[in-house]
mmCIF file of C-alpha atoms and ligand atoms in Angstrom:
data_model
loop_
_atom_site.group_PDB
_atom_site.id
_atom_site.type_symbol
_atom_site.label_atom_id
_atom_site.label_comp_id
_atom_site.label_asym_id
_atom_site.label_seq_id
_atom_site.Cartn_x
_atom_site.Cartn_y
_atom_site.Cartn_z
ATOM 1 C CA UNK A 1 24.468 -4.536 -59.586
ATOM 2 C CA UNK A 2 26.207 -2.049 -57.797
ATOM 3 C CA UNK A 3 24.121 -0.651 -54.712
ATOM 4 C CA UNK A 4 22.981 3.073 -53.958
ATOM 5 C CA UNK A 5 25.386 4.678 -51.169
ATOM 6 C CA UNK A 6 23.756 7.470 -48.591
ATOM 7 C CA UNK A 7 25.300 9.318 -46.167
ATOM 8 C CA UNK A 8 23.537 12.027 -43.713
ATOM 9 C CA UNK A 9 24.878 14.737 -42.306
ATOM 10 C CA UNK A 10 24.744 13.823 -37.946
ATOM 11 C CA UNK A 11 23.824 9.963 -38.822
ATOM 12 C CA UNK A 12 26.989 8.610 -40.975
ATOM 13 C CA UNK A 13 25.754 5.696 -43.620
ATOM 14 C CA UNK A 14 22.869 4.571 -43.629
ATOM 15 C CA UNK A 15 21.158 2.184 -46.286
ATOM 16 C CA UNK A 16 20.141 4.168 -49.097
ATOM 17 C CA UNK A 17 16.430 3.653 -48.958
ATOM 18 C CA UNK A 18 16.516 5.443 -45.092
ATOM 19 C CA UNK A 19 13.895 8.163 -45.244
ATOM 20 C CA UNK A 20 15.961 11.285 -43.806
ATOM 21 C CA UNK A 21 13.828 14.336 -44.073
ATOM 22 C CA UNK A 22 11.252 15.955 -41.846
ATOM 23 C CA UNK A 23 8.025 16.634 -43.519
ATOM 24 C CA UNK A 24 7.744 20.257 -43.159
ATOM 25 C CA UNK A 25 11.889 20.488 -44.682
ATOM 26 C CA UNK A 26 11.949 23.360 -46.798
ATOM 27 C CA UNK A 27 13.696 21.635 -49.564
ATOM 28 C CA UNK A 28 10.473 19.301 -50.029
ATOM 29 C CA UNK A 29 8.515 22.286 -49.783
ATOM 30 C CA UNK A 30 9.598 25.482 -51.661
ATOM 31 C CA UNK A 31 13.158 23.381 -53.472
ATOM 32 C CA UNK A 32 15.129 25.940 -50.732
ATOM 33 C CA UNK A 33 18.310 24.531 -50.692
ATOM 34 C CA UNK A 34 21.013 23.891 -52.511
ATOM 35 C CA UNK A 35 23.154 20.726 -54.133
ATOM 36 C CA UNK A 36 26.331 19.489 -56.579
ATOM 37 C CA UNK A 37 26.490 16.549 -58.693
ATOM 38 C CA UNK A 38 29.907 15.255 -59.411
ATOM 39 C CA UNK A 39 31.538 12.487 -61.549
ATOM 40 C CA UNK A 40 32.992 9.465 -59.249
ATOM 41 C CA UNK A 41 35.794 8.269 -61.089
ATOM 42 C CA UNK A 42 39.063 5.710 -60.084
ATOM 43 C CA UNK A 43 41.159 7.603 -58.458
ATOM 44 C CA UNK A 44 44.349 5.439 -59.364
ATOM 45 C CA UNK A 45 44.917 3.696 -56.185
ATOM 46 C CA UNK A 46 42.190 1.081 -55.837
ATOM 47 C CA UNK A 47 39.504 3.617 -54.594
ATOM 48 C CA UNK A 48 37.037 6.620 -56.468
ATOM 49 C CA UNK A 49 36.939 9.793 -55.820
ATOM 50 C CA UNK A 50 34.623 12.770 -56.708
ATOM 51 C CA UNK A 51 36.066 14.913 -60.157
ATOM 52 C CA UNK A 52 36.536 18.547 -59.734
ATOM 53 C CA UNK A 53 35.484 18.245 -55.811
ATOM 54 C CA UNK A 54 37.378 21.661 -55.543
ATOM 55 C CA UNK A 55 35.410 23.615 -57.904
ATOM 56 C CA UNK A 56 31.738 22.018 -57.730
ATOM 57 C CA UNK A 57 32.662 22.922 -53.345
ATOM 58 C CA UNK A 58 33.635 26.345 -54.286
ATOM 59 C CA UNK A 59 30.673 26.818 -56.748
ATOM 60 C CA UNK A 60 28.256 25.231 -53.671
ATOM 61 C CA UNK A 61 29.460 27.674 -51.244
ATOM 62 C CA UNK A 62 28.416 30.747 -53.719
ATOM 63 C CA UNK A 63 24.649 29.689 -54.483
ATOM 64 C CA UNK A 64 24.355 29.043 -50.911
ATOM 65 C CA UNK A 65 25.654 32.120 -49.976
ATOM 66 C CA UNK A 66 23.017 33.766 -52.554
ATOM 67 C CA UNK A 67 20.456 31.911 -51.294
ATOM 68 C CA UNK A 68 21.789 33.340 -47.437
ATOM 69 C CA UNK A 69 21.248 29.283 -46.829
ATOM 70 C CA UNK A 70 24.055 28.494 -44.003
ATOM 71 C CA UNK A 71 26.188 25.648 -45.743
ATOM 72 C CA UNK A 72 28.125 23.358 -43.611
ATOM 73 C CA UNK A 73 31.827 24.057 -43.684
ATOM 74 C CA UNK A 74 33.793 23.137 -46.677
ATOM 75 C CA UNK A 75 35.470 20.294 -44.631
ATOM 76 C CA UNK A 76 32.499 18.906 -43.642
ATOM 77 C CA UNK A 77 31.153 18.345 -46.790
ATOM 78 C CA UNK A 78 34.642 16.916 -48.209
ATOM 79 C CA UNK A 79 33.960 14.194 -45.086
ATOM 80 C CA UNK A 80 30.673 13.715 -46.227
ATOM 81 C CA UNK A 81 31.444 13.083 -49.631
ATOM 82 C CA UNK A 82 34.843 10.978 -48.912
ATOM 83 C CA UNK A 83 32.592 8.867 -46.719
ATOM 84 C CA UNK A 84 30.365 8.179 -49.669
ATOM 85 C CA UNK A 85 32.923 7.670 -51.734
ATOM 86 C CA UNK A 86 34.303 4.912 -49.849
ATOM 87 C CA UNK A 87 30.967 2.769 -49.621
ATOM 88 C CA UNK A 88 31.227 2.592 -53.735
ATOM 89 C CA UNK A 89 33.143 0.077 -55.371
ATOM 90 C CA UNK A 90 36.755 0.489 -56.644
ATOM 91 C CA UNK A 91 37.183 1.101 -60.463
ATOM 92 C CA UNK A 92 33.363 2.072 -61.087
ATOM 93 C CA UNK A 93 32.197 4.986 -62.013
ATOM 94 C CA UNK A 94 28.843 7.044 -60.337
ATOM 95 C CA UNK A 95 26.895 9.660 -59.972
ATOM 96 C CA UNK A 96 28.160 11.645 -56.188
ATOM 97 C CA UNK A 97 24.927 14.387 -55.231
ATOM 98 C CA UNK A 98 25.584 16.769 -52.582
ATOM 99 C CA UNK A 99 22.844 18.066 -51.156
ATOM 100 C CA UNK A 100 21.835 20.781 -48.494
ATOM 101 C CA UNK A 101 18.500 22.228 -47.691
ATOM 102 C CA UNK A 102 17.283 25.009 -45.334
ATOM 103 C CA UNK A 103 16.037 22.719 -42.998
ATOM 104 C CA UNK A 104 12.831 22.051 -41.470
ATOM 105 C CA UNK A 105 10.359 25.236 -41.860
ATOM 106 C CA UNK A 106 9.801 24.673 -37.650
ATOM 107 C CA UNK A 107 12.989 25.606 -37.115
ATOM 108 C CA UNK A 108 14.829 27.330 -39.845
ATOM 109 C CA UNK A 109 13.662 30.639 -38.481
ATOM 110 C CA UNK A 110 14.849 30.498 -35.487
ATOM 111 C CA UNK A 111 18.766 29.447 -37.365
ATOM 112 C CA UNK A 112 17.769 25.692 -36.664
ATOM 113 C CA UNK A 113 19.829 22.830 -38.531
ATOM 114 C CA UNK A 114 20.621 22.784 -42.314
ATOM 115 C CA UNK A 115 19.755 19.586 -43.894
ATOM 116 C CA UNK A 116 22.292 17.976 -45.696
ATOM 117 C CA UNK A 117 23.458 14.387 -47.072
ATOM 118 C CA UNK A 118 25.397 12.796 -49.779
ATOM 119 C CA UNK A 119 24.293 10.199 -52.330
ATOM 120 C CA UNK A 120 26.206 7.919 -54.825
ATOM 121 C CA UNK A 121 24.242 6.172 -57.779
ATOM 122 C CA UNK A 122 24.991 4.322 -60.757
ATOM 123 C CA UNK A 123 24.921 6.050 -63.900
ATOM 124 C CA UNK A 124 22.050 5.279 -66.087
ATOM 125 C CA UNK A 125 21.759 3.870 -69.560
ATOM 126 C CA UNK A 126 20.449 7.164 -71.030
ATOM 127 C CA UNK A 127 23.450 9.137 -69.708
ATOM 128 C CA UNK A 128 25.658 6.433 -71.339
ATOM 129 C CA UNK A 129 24.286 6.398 -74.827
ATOM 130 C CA UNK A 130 24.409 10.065 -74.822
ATOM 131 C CA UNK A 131 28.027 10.209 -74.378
ATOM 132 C CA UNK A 132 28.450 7.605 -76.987
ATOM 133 C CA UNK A 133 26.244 8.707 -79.398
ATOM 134 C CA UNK A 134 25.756 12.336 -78.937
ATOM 135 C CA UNK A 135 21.696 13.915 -78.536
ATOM 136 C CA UNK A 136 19.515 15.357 -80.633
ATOM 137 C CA UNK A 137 17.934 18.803 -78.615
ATOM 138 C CA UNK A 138 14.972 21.218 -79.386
ATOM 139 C CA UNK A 139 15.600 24.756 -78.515
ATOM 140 C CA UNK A 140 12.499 26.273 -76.327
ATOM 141 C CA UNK A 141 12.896 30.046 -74.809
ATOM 142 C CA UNK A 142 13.323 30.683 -71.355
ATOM 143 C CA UNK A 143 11.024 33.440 -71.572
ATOM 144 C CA UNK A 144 14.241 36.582 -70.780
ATOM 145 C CA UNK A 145 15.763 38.445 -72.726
ATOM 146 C CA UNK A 146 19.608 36.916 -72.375
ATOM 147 C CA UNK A 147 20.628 39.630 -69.819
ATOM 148 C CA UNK A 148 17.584 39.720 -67.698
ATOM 149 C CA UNK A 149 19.006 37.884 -65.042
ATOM 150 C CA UNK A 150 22.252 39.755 -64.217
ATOM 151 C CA UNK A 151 20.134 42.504 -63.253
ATOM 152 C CA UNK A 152 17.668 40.935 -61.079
ATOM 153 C CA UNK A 153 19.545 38.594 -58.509
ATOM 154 C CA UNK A 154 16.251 37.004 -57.257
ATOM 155 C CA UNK A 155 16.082 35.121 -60.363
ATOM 156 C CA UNK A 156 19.441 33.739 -59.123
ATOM 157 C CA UNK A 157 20.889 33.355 -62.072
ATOM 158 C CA UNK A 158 24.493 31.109 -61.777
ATOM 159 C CA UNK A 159 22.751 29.455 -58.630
ATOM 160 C CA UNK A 160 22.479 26.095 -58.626
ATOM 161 C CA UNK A 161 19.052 25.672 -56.409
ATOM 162 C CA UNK A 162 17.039 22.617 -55.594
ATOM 163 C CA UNK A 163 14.385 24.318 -57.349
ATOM 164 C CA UNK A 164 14.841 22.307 -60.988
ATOM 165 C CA UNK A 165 11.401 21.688 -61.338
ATOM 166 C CA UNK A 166 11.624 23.809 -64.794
ATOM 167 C CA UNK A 167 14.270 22.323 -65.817
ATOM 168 C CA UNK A 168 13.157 18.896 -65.414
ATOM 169 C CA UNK A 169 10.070 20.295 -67.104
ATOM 170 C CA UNK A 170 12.085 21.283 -70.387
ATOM 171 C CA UNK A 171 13.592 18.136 -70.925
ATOM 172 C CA UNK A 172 10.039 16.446 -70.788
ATOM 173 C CA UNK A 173 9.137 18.832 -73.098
ATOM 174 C CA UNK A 174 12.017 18.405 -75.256
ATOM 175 C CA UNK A 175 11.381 14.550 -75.200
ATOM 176 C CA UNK A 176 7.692 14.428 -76.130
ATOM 177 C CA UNK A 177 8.619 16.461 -79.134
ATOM 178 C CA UNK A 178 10.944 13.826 -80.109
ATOM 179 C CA UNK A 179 14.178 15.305 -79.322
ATOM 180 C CA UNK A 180 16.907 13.975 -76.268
ATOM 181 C CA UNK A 181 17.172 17.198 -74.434
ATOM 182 C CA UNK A 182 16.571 21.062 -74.420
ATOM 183 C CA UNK A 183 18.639 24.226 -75.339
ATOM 184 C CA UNK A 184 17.083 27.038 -73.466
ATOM 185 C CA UNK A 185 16.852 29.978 -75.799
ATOM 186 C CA UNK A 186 16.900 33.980 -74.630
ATOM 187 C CA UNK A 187 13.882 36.023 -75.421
ATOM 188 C CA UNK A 188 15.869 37.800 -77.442
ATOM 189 C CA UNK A 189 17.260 34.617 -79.973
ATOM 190 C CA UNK A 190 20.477 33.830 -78.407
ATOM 191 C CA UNK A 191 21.372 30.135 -76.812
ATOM 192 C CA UNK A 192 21.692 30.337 -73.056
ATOM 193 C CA UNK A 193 22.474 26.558 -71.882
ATOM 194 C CA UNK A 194 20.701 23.180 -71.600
ATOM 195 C CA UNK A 195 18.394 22.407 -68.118
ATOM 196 C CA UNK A 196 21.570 20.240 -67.021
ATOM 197 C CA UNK A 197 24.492 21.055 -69.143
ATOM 198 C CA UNK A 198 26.640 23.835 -70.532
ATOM 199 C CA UNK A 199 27.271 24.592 -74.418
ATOM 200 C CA UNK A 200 30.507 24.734 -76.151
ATOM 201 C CA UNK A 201 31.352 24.770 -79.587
ATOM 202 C CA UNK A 202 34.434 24.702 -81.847
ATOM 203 C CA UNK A 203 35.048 27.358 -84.836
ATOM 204 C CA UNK A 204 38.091 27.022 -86.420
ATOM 205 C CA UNK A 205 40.643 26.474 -83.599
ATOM 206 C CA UNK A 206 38.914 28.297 -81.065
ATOM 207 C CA UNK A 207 36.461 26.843 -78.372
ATOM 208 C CA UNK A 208 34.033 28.891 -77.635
ATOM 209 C CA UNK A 209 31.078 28.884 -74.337
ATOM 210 C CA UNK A 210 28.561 31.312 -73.454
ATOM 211 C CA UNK A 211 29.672 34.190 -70.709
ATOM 212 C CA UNK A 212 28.195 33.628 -67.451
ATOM 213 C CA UNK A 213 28.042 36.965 -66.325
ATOM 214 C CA UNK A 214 26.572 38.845 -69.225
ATOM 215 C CA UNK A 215 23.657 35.891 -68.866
ATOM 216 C CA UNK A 216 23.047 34.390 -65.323
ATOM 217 C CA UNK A 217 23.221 31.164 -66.413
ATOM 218 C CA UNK A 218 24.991 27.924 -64.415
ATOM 219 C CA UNK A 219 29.112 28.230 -63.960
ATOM 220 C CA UNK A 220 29.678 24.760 -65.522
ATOM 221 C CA UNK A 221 32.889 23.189 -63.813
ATOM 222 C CA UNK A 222 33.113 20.608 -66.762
ATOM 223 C CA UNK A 223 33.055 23.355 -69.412
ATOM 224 C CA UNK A 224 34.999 25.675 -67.284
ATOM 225 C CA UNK A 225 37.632 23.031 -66.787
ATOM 226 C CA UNK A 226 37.838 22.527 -70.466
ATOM 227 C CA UNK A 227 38.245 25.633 -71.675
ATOM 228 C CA UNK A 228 40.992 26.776 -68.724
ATOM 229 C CA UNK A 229 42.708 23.702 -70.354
ATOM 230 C CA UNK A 230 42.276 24.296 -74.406
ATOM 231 C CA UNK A 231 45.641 25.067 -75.387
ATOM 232 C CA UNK A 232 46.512 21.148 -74.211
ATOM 233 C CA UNK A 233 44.208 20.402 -76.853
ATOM 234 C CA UNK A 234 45.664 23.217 -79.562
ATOM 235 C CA UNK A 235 42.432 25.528 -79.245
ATOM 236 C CA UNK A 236 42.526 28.876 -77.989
ATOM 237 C CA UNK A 237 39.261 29.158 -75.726
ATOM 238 C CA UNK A 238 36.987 32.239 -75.633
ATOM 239 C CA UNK A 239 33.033 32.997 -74.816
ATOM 240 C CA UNK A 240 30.535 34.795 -76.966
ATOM 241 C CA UNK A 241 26.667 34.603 -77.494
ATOM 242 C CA UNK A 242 25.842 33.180 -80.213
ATOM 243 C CA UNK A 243 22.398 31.999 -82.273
ATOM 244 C CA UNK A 244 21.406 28.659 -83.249
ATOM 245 C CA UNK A 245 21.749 29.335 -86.602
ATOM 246 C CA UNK A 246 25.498 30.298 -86.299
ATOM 247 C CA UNK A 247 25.432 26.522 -84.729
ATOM 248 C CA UNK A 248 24.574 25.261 -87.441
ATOM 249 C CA UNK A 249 27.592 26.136 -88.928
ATOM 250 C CA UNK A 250 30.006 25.170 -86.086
ATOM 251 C CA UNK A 251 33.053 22.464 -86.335
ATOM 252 C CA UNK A 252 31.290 20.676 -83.009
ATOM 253 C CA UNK A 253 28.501 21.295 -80.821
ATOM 254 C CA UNK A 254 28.655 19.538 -77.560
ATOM 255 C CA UNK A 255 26.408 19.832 -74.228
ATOM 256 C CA UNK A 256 28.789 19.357 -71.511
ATOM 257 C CA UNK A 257 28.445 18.325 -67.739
ATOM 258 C CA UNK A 258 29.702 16.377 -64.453
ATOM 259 C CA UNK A 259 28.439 12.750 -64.963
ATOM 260 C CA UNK A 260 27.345 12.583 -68.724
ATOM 261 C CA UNK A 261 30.604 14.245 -69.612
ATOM 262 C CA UNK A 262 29.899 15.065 -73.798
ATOM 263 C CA UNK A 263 27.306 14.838 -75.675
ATOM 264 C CA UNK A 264 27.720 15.719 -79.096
ATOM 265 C CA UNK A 265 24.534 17.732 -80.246
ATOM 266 C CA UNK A 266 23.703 15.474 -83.685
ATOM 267 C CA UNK A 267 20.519 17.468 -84.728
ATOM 268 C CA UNK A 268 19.293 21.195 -83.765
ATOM 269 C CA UNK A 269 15.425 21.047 -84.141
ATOM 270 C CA UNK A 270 15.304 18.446 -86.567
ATOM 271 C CA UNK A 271 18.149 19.688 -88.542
ATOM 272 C CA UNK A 272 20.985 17.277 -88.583
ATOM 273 C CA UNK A 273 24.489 18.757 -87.262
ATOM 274 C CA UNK A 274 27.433 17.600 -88.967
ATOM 275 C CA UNK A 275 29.471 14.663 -87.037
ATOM 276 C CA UNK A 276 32.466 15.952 -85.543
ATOM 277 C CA UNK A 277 36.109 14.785 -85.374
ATOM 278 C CA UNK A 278 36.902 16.148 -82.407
ATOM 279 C CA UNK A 279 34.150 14.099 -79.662
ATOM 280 C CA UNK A 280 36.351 11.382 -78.927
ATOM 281 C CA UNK A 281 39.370 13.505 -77.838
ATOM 282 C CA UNK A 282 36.866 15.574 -75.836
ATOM 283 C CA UNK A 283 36.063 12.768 -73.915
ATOM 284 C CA UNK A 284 39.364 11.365 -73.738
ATOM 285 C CA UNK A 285 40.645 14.770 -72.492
ATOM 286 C CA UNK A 286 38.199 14.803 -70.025
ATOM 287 C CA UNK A 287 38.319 11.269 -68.984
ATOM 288 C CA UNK A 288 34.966 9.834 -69.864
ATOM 289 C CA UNK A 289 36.771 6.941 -71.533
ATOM 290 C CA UNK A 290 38.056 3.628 -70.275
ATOM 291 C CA UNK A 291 35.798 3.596 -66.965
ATOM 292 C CA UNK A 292 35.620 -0.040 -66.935
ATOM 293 C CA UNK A 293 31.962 -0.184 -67.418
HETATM 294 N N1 PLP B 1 23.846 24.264 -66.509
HETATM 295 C C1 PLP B 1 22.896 23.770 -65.677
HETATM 296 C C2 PLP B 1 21.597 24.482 -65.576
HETATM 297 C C3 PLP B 1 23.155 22.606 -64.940
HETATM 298 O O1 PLP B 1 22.212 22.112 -64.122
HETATM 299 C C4 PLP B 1 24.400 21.954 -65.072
HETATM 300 C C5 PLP B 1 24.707 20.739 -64.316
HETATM 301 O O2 PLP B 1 23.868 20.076 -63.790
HETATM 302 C C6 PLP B 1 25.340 22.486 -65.947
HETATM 303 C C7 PLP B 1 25.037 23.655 -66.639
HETATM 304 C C8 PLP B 1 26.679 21.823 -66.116
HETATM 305 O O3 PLP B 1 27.457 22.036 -64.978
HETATM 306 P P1 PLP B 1 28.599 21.036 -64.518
HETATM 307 O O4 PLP B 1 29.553 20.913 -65.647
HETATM 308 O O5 PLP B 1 29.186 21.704 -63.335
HETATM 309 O O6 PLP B 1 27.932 19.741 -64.199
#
C-alpha cells in the first residue's frame, strides 16, 4: 500500500497525518485560498513527476492573483512539489495537490504568512473505473445564464478556489440520483462543465470544448492540452456552446481532467450515449495507459 506524502511550506516532510493549520486559517474558514491537482506519472528515469506542472503553475498564479491571495513564487512551489514527488514511489502513479491559503485570519491583515503545502495520494478505485469504463452524469443548472460570470468577476469564474463546497455538493447530488457525476447546465440550456472536469466532444473530425471566456468556467490544462495537440490525432480542434441534446448526437463525449484523465460519458440523464471508438486513443494520447497499476 503505497503511503500518503506531505510536504509544508517552512517545515519540509512531514508524515502525512501532521496537523498543519492554525484554527482560525482562512482556508478552513471562508475556502480563501487557492490549489492544483496534478497527475504524478513515471517520468522515464526511475522517478515521477507532476504532468503539465507548467500550465496547472501558470493557471495557480492567475486565480491567486484574482483572489489578490499572495502566492509563493513559482520556484517555490516547483520545490515543494519536486520534494513531494520524490517521497512517492518510482513507476506509480498519484494524485499531487497544491495547495495555498490566505493564512491565518490573525494575521492575514496585517500581510502575515500564506499557508501552503503539497500532498501526494493514491488514486482511488472510483477514479480508476471511470477511466476504464466511462460515467454515466445527470445534468443540474448552475443557476446563470452561461455568460453571467464574465461580467461579474466576484463570481470568479476560471478561478480555481478552495471554495468547492458546491461542487462537491453536485456530485452528491448527481450520485443519489443514480448517476456517476454532474454536468452543470447554464440557466439558459447550454452545458458549462462538470464540478471537476472539462467537456469535449468529437463531431465529425473536429474536437470541440466549451470557450472559457464567453462562460467563466475552469481553464482545463488536460482539455487544453488536448486540443492544442488534435491535429497529432487527425482532428481539427475548435470551441462552441453547445446543448445536451446536440450531445446526444456526438461521435464521443468525454469529461476530461488531471488525475482521472477520460471518462467517456456512457449515458446523459438516463439516456444511453453511443460507445465510442475513439476513448482508448484518448487515453493513450494522453498517457493514462500502461501506469503499472
Ligand atoms: N473544471 C473544474 C471545475 C475543475 O475543478 C477541474 C479540475 O479539477 C477541471 C475543470 C479540469 O481541469 P484540469 O484538466 O486542469 O484538471
Amino acid at each position: 500500500m503505497v503511503q500518503p506524502v506531505l510536504v509544508v511550506q517552512g517545515l519540509g516532510v512531514v508524515p502525512a497525518d501532521t496537523p498543519v493549520l492554525r484554527a482560525d486559517d482562512l482556508g478552513v474558514l471562508r475556502g480563501d485560498g487557492v490549489f492544483e491537482t496534478m497527475h504524478v506519472r513515471p517520468d522515464g528515469r526511475g522517478g515521477v513527476q507532476p504532468w503539465l506542472i507548467g500550465e496547472h503553475l501558470a493557471r495557480m498564479a492567475r486565480s491567486a492573483a484574482r483572489m489578490e491571495l499572495a502566492l509563493p513564487a513559482e520556484d517555490a512551489l516547483r520545490e515543494l512539489a519536486a520534494a513531494a514527488c520524490a517521497q512517492w514511489p518510482a513507476e506509480a502513479e498519484g494524485a499531487l495537490r497544491l495547495v495555498c491559503t490566505r493564512g491565518a485570519e490573525a494575521t492575514a491583515a496585517t500581510g502575515g504568512p500564506v499557508t501552503c503545502f503539497a500532498t501526494v495520494n493514491p488514486i482511488g478505485a472510483a477514479t480508476l473505473a471511470a477511466r476504464r469504463d466511462g460515467i454515466t452524469v445527470t445534468t443540474i443548472s448552475l443557476g446563470y445564464p452561461a455568460d453571467a460570470r464574465t461580467s461579474a468577476p466576484w463570481l470568479l469564474g476560471g478561478v480555481k478556489s478552495l471554495s468547492y463546497a458546491i461542487n462537491m455538493a453536485s456530485q452528491r447530488w448527481a450520485l443519489a440520483q443514480g448517476a456517476d457525476d454532474a454536468l452543470w447546465v447554464s440557466a439558459d440550456g447550454y452545458v458549462l462543465e462538470g464540478p471537476t472536469s472539462t467537456l469535449v466532444w468529437l463531431s465529425g473530425d473536429t474536437l470541440y470544448t466549451v470557450p472559457v471566456e464567453t462562460t467563466g468556467i475552469l481553464p482545463g490544462t488536460t482539455a487544453r492540452h488536448l486540443l492544442d495537440n488534435a491535429g497529432d490525432l487527425g482532428w481539427t480542434a475548435a470551441e462552441r456552446m453547445v446543448t445536451p441534446a446536440e450531445l446526444a448526437a456526438a461521435d464521443g463525449v468525454w469529461l476530461l481532467s488531471s488525475v482521472r484523465g477520460v471518462a467517456e460519458l456512457r449515458a446523459i440523464d438516463g439516456a444511453t450515449q453511443p460507445s465510442s471508438a475513439h476513448t482508448e486513443k484518448l487515453r493513450a494520447y494522453l498517457g493514462f495507459t500502461n501506469l503499472g497499476y
